[in-house]
Coordinates of C-alpha atoms in Angstrom, one line a residue:
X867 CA 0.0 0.0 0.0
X868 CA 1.1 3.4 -1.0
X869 CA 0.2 6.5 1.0
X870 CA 0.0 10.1 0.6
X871 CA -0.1 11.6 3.9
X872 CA -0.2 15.3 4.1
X873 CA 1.2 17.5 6.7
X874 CA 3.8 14.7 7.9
X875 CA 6.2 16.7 9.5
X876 CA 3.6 18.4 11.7
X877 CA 2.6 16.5 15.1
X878 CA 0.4 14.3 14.0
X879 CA 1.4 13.3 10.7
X880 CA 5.1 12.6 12.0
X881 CA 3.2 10.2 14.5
X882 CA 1.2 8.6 12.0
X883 CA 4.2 8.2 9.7
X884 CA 6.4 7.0 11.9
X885 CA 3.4 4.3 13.3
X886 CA 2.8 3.5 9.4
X887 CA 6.9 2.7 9.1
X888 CA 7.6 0.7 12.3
X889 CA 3.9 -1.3 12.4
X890 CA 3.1 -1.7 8.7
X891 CA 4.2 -2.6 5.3
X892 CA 2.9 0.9 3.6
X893 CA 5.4 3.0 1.4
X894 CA 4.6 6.7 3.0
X895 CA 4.9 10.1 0.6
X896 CA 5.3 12.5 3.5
X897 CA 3.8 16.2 1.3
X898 CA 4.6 19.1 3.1
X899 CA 4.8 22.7 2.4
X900 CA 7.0 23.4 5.7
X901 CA 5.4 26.1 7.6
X902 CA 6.7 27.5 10.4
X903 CA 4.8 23.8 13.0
X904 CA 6.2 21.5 10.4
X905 CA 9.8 20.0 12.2
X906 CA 11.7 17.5 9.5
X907 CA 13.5 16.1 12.7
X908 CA 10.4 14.6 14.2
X909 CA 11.2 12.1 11.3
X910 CA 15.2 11.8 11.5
X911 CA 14.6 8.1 11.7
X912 CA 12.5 8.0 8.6
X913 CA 15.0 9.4 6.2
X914 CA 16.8 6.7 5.3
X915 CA 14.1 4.0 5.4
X916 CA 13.4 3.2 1.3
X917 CA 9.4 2.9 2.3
X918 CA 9.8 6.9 3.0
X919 CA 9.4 10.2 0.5
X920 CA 9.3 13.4 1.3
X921 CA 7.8 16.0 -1.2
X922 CA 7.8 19.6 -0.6
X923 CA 4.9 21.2 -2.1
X924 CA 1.5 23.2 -0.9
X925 CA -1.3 21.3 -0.9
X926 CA -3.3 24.5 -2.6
X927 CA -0.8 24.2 -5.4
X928 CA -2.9 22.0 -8.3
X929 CA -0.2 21.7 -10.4
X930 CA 2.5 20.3 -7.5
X931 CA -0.4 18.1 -6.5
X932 CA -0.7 16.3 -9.7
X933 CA 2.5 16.1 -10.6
X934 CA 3.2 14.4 -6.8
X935 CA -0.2 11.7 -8.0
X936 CA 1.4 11.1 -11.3
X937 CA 4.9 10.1 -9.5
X938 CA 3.6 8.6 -6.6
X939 CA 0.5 6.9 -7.9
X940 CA -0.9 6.4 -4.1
X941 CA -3.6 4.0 -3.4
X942 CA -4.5 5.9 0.1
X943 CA -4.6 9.7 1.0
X944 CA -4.4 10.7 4.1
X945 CA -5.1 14.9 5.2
X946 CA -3.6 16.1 7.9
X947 CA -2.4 19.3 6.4
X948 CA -3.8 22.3 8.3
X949 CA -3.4 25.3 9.8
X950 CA -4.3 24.3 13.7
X951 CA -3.4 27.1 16.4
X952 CA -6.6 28.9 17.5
X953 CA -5.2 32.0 18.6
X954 CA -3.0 32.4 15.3
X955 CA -6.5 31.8 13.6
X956 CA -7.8 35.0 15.5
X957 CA -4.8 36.9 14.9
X958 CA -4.2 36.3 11.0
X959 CA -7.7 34.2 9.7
X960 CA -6.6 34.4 6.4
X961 CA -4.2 32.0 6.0
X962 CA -6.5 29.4 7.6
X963 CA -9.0 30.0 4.5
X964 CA -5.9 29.5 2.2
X965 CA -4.8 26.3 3.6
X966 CA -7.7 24.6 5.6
X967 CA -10.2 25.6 2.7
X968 CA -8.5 25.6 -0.5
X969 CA -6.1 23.3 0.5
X970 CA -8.6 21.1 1.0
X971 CA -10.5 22.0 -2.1
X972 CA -7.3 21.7 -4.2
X973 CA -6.6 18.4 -2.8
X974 CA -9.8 16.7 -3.0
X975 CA -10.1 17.9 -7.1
X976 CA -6.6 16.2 -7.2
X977 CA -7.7 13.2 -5.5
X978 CA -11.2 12.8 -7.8
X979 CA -9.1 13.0 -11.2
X980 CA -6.6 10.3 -10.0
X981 CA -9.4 8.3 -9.1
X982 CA -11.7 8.3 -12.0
X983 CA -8.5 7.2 -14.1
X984 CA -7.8 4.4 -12.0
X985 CA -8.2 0.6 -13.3
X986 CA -10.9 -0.7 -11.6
X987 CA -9.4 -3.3 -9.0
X988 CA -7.3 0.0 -7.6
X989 CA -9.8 2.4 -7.7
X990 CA -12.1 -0.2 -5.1
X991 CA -9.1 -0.3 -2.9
X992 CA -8.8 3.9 -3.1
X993 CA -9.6 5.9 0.0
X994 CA -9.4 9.6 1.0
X995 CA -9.5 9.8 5.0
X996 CA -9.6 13.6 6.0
X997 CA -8.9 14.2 9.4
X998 CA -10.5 16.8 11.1
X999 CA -11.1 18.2 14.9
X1000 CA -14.0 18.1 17.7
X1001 CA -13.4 22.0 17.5
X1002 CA -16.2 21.9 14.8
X1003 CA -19.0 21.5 17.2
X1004 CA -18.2 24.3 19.5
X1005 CA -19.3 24.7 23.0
X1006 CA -20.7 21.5 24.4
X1007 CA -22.4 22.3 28.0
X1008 CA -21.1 21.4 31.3
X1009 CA -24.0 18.9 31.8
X1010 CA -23.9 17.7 28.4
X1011 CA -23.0 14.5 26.9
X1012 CA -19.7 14.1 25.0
X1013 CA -20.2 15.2 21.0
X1014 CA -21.4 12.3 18.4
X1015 CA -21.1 12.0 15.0
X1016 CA -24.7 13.5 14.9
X1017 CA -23.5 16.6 16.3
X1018 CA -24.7 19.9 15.1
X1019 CA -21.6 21.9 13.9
X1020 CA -21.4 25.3 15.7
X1021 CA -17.6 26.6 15.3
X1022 CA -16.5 29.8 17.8
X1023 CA -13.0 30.2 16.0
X1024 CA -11.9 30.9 12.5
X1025 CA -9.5 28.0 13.1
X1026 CA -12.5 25.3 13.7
X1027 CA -14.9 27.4 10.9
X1028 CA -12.4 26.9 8.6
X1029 CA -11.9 23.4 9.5
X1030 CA -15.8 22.5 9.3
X1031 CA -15.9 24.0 5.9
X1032 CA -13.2 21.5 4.6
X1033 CA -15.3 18.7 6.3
X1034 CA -18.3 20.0 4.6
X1035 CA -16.2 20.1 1.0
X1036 CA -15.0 16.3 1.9
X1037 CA -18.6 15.1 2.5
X1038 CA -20.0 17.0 -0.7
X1039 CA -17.4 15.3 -3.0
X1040 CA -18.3 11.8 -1.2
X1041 CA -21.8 12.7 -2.3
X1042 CA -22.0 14.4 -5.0
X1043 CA -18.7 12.5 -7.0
X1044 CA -18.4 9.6 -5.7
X1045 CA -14.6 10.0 -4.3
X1046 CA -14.3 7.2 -1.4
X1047 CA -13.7 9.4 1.6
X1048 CA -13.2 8.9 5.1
X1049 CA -13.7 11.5 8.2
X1050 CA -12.1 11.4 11.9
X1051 CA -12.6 14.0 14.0
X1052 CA -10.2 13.9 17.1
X1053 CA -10.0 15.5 20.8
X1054 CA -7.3 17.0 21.7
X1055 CA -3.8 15.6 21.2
X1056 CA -0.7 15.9 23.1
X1057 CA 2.9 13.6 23.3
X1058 CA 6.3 13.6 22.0
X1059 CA 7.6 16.1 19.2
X1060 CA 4.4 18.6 19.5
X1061 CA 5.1 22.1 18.5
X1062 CA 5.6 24.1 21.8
X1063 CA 3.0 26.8 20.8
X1064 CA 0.4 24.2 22.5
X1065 CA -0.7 24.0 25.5
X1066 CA 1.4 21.1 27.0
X1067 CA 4.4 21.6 25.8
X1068 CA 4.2 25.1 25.9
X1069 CA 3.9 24.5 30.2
X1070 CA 6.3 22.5 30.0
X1071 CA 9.1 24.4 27.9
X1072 CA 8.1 27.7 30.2
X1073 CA 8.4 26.0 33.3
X1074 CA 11.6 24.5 32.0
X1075 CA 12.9 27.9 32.0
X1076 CA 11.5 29.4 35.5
X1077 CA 9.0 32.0 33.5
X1078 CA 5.5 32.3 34.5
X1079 CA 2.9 29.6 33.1
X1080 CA 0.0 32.0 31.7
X1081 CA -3.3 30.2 32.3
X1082 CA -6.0 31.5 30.3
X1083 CA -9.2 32.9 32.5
X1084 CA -10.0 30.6 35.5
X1085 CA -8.3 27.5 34.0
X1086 CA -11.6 25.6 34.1
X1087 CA -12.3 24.9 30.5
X1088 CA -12.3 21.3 29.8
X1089 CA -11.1 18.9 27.2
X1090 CA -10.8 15.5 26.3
X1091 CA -7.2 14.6 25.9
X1092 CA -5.9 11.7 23.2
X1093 CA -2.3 10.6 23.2
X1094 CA -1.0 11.3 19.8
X1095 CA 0.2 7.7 19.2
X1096 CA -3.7 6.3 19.8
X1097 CA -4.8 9.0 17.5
X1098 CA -2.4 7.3 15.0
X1099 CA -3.2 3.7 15.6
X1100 CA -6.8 5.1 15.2
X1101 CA -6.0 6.7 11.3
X1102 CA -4.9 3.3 10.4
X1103 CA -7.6 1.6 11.6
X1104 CA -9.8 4.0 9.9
X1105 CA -8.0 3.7 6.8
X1106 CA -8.2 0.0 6.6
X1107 CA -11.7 -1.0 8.3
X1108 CA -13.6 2.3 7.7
X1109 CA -16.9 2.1 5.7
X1110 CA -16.8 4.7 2.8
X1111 CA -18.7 8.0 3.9
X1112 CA -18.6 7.1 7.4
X1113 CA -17.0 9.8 10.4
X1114 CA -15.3 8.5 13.5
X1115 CA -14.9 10.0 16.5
X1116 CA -11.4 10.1 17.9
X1117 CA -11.4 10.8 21.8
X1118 CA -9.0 10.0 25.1
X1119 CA -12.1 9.2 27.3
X1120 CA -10.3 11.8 29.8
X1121 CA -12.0 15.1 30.2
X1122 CA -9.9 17.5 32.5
X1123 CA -9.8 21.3 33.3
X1124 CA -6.9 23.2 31.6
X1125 CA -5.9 24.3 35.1
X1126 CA -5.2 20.7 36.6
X1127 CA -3.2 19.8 33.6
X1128 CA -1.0 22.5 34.3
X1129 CA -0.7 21.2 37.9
X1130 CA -0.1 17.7 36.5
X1131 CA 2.8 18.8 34.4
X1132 CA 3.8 21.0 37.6
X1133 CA 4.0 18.0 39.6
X1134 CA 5.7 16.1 36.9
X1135 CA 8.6 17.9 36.8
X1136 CA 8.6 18.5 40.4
X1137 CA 9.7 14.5 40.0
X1138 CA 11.7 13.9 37.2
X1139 CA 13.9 17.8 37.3
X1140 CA 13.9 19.3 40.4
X1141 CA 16.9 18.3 42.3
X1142 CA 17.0 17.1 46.4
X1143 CA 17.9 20.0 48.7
X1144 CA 16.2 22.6 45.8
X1145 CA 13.0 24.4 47.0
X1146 CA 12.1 25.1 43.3
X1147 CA 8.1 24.9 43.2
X1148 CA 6.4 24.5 39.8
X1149 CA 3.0 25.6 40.6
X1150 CA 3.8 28.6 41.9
X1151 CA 4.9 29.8 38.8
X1152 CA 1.1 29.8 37.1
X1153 CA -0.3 32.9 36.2
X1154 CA -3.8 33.6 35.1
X1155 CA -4.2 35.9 32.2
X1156 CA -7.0 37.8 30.5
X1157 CA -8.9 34.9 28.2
X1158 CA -8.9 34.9 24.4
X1159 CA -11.9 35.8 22.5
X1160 CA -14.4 33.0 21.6
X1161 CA -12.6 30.5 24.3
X1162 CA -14.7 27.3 23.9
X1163 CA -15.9 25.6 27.8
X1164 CA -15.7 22.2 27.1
X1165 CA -14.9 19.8 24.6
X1166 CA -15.9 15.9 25.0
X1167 CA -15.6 13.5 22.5
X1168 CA -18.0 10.4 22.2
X1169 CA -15.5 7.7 20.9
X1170 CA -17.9 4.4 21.2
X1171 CA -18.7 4.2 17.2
X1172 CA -14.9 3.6 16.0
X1173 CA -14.9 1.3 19.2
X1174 CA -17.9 -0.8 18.7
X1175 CA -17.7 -1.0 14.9
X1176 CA -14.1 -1.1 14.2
X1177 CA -12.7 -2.5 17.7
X1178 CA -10.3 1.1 18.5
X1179 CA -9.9 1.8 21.9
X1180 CA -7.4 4.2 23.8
X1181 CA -4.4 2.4 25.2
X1182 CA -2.6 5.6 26.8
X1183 CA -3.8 6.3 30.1
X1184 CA -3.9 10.1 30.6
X1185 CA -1.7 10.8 33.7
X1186 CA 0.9 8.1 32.6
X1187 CA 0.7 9.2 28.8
X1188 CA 0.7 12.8 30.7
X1189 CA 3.9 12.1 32.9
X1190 CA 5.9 10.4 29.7
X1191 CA 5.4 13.4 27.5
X1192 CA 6.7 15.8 30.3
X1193 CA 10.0 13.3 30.4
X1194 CA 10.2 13.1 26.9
X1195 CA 10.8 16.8 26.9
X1196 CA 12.8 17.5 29.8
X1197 CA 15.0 14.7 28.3
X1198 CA 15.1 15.9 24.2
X1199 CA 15.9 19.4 24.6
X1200 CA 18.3 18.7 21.6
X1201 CA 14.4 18.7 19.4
X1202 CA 13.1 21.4 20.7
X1203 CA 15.6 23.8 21.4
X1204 CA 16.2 24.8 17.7
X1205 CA 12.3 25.5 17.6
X1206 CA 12.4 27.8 20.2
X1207 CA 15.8 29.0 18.6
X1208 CA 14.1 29.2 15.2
X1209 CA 17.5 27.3 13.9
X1210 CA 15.2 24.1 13.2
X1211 CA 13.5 26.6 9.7
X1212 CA 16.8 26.4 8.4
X1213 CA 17.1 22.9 7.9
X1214 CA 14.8 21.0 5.8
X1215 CA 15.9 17.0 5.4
X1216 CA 15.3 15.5 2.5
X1217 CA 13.4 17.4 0.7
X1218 CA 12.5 17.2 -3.1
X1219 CA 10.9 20.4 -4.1
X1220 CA 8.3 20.5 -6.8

């Protein structure tokens, strides 16, 4: 199996690659225009490996697109290419309608002609799985129950609007053309090699460095945390066992207050980096700032449909997964170091431009 996976050198698509390298057979064509999230070193281990390509292109570049189809002839597609950070999204919309919308658009018109010229034994093994966030429902209730597949889209944030539109664009081509399309939509993520604008690693890296930890509002909005590796055992099983047209919902099955993950990842380091005889004191370093516009209460994810009818389930416990992450970093300062450097832009691995 060949697959085009977009987006692989953001967090996500790194851990799906590198899940799809060490756990299957697939050949991988990483596409990746290499904005500012997008780290080649999340895939150092990938770059020798003969079952890995790298390709950088934009997705909202038809003419890269097709020439990346024609070379790679891929029997899979995965999207994972977005724009993702909320408050980026309220600072600069525009180039989240560029890349979450036309992207999308671009890719999906890419995907449709490759698939009408496909032999007819490929083109019934030919999927498109788009994968997508719990951001487009909005606001779920403190007394409500966790978000199905059913749920009413509602989006507070250019980042999530733009994101429902491209889920709307991946349905209508399911419908209205026939391309074999998959949707996910997952909670949120967190582990190893995530860019330190978000929230975890972002606490962790600043309490790393004795700065205050800037806690939006009270703290108390909630969400439903997923261990990036889960998410990516879950995109495989989509990929493979998915029914055509169907969405899954991704979740962690652990809904928690912003403010006690910080005190988790407090406590953490208190463990693992604070040496005996020190009175260094994480939590006393957390600082509550003036809340961003639009800031979604809670998000909860009801995951029981790609449980029951594909057999996923979460295998990351949230504290543990929690603890491991915070280790991860305080113990690879050699990845993200050139981020917070900015030296990491400067080198690109691999890389075939087209």
């Amino acid at each position: 199996m060949r697959i085009v996976v977009t987006g692989g050198c953001g967090f996500i698509g790194s851990a799906l690659i590198r899940f799809l390298l060490r756990e299957t057979d697939a050949e991988v064509v990483n596409v990746d225009k290499l904005t500012y999230a997008a780290n080649p070193a999340s895939l150092l281990q990938a770059v020798n490996n003969p079952r890995y390509h790298f390709v950088k292109a934009d997705i909202a570049d038809a003419a890269a697109l097709c020439r990346v189809f024609q070379e790679h002839a891929p029997d899979r597609v995965v999207h994972l290419a977005a724009e993702s950070h909320v408050d980026r999204s309220i600072d600069a919309p525009e180039t989240f309608l560029q890349t979450n919308i036309v992207g999308t658009f671009r890719l999906l018109e890419t995907s449709l002609g490759y698939y009408r010229a496909l032999p007819r034994e490929r083109k019934s093994e030919f999927r498109f799985l788009h994968v997508s966030t719990d951001e487009v429902y909005g606001d779920l209730g403190a007394d409500l129950p966790p978000f199905t597949e059913r749920a009413a889209y509602a989006p507070s944030s250019p980042y999530a609007a733009t994101k429902a539109a491209a889920d709307h664009l991946v349905n209508a081509w399911q419908r209205t053309f026939g391309l074999p399309t998959l949707m996910t939509n997952c909670s949120n993520n967190y582990g190893p090699y995530q860019f330190p604008e978000k929230l975890i690693p972002h606490m962790i890296l600043t309490a790393l460095a004795g700065q205050p930890l800037p806690v939006y509002g009270d703290g108390n909005q909630v969400r439903d945390w997923l261990h990036v590796d889960d998410h990516a055992r879950a995109l495989w099983t989509v990929l493979t066992k998915g029914t055509i047209g169907e969405t899954y919902n991704v979740g962690g099955n652990h809904q928690v207050r912003n403010i006690e993950v910080v005190r988790s990842i407090c406590r953490a380091l208190q463990d693992l980096v604070v040496q005996p005889g020190h009175d260094l004191h994480y939590e006393n370093l957390i600082t509550f700032v003036e809340d961003r516009p639009g800031h979604d209460a809670r998000y909860a994810i009801d995951s029981r449909k790609i449980e029951t009818e594909l057999g996923w389930s979460c295998a990351e416990e949230f504290e543990a997964g929690l603890r491991k992450t915070v280790a991860w970093y305080a113990q690879n300062e050699s990845w993200w170091r050139p981020v917070l450097d900015r030296t990491y832009r400067l080198e690109r691995l691999g890389a075939k431009e087209v």
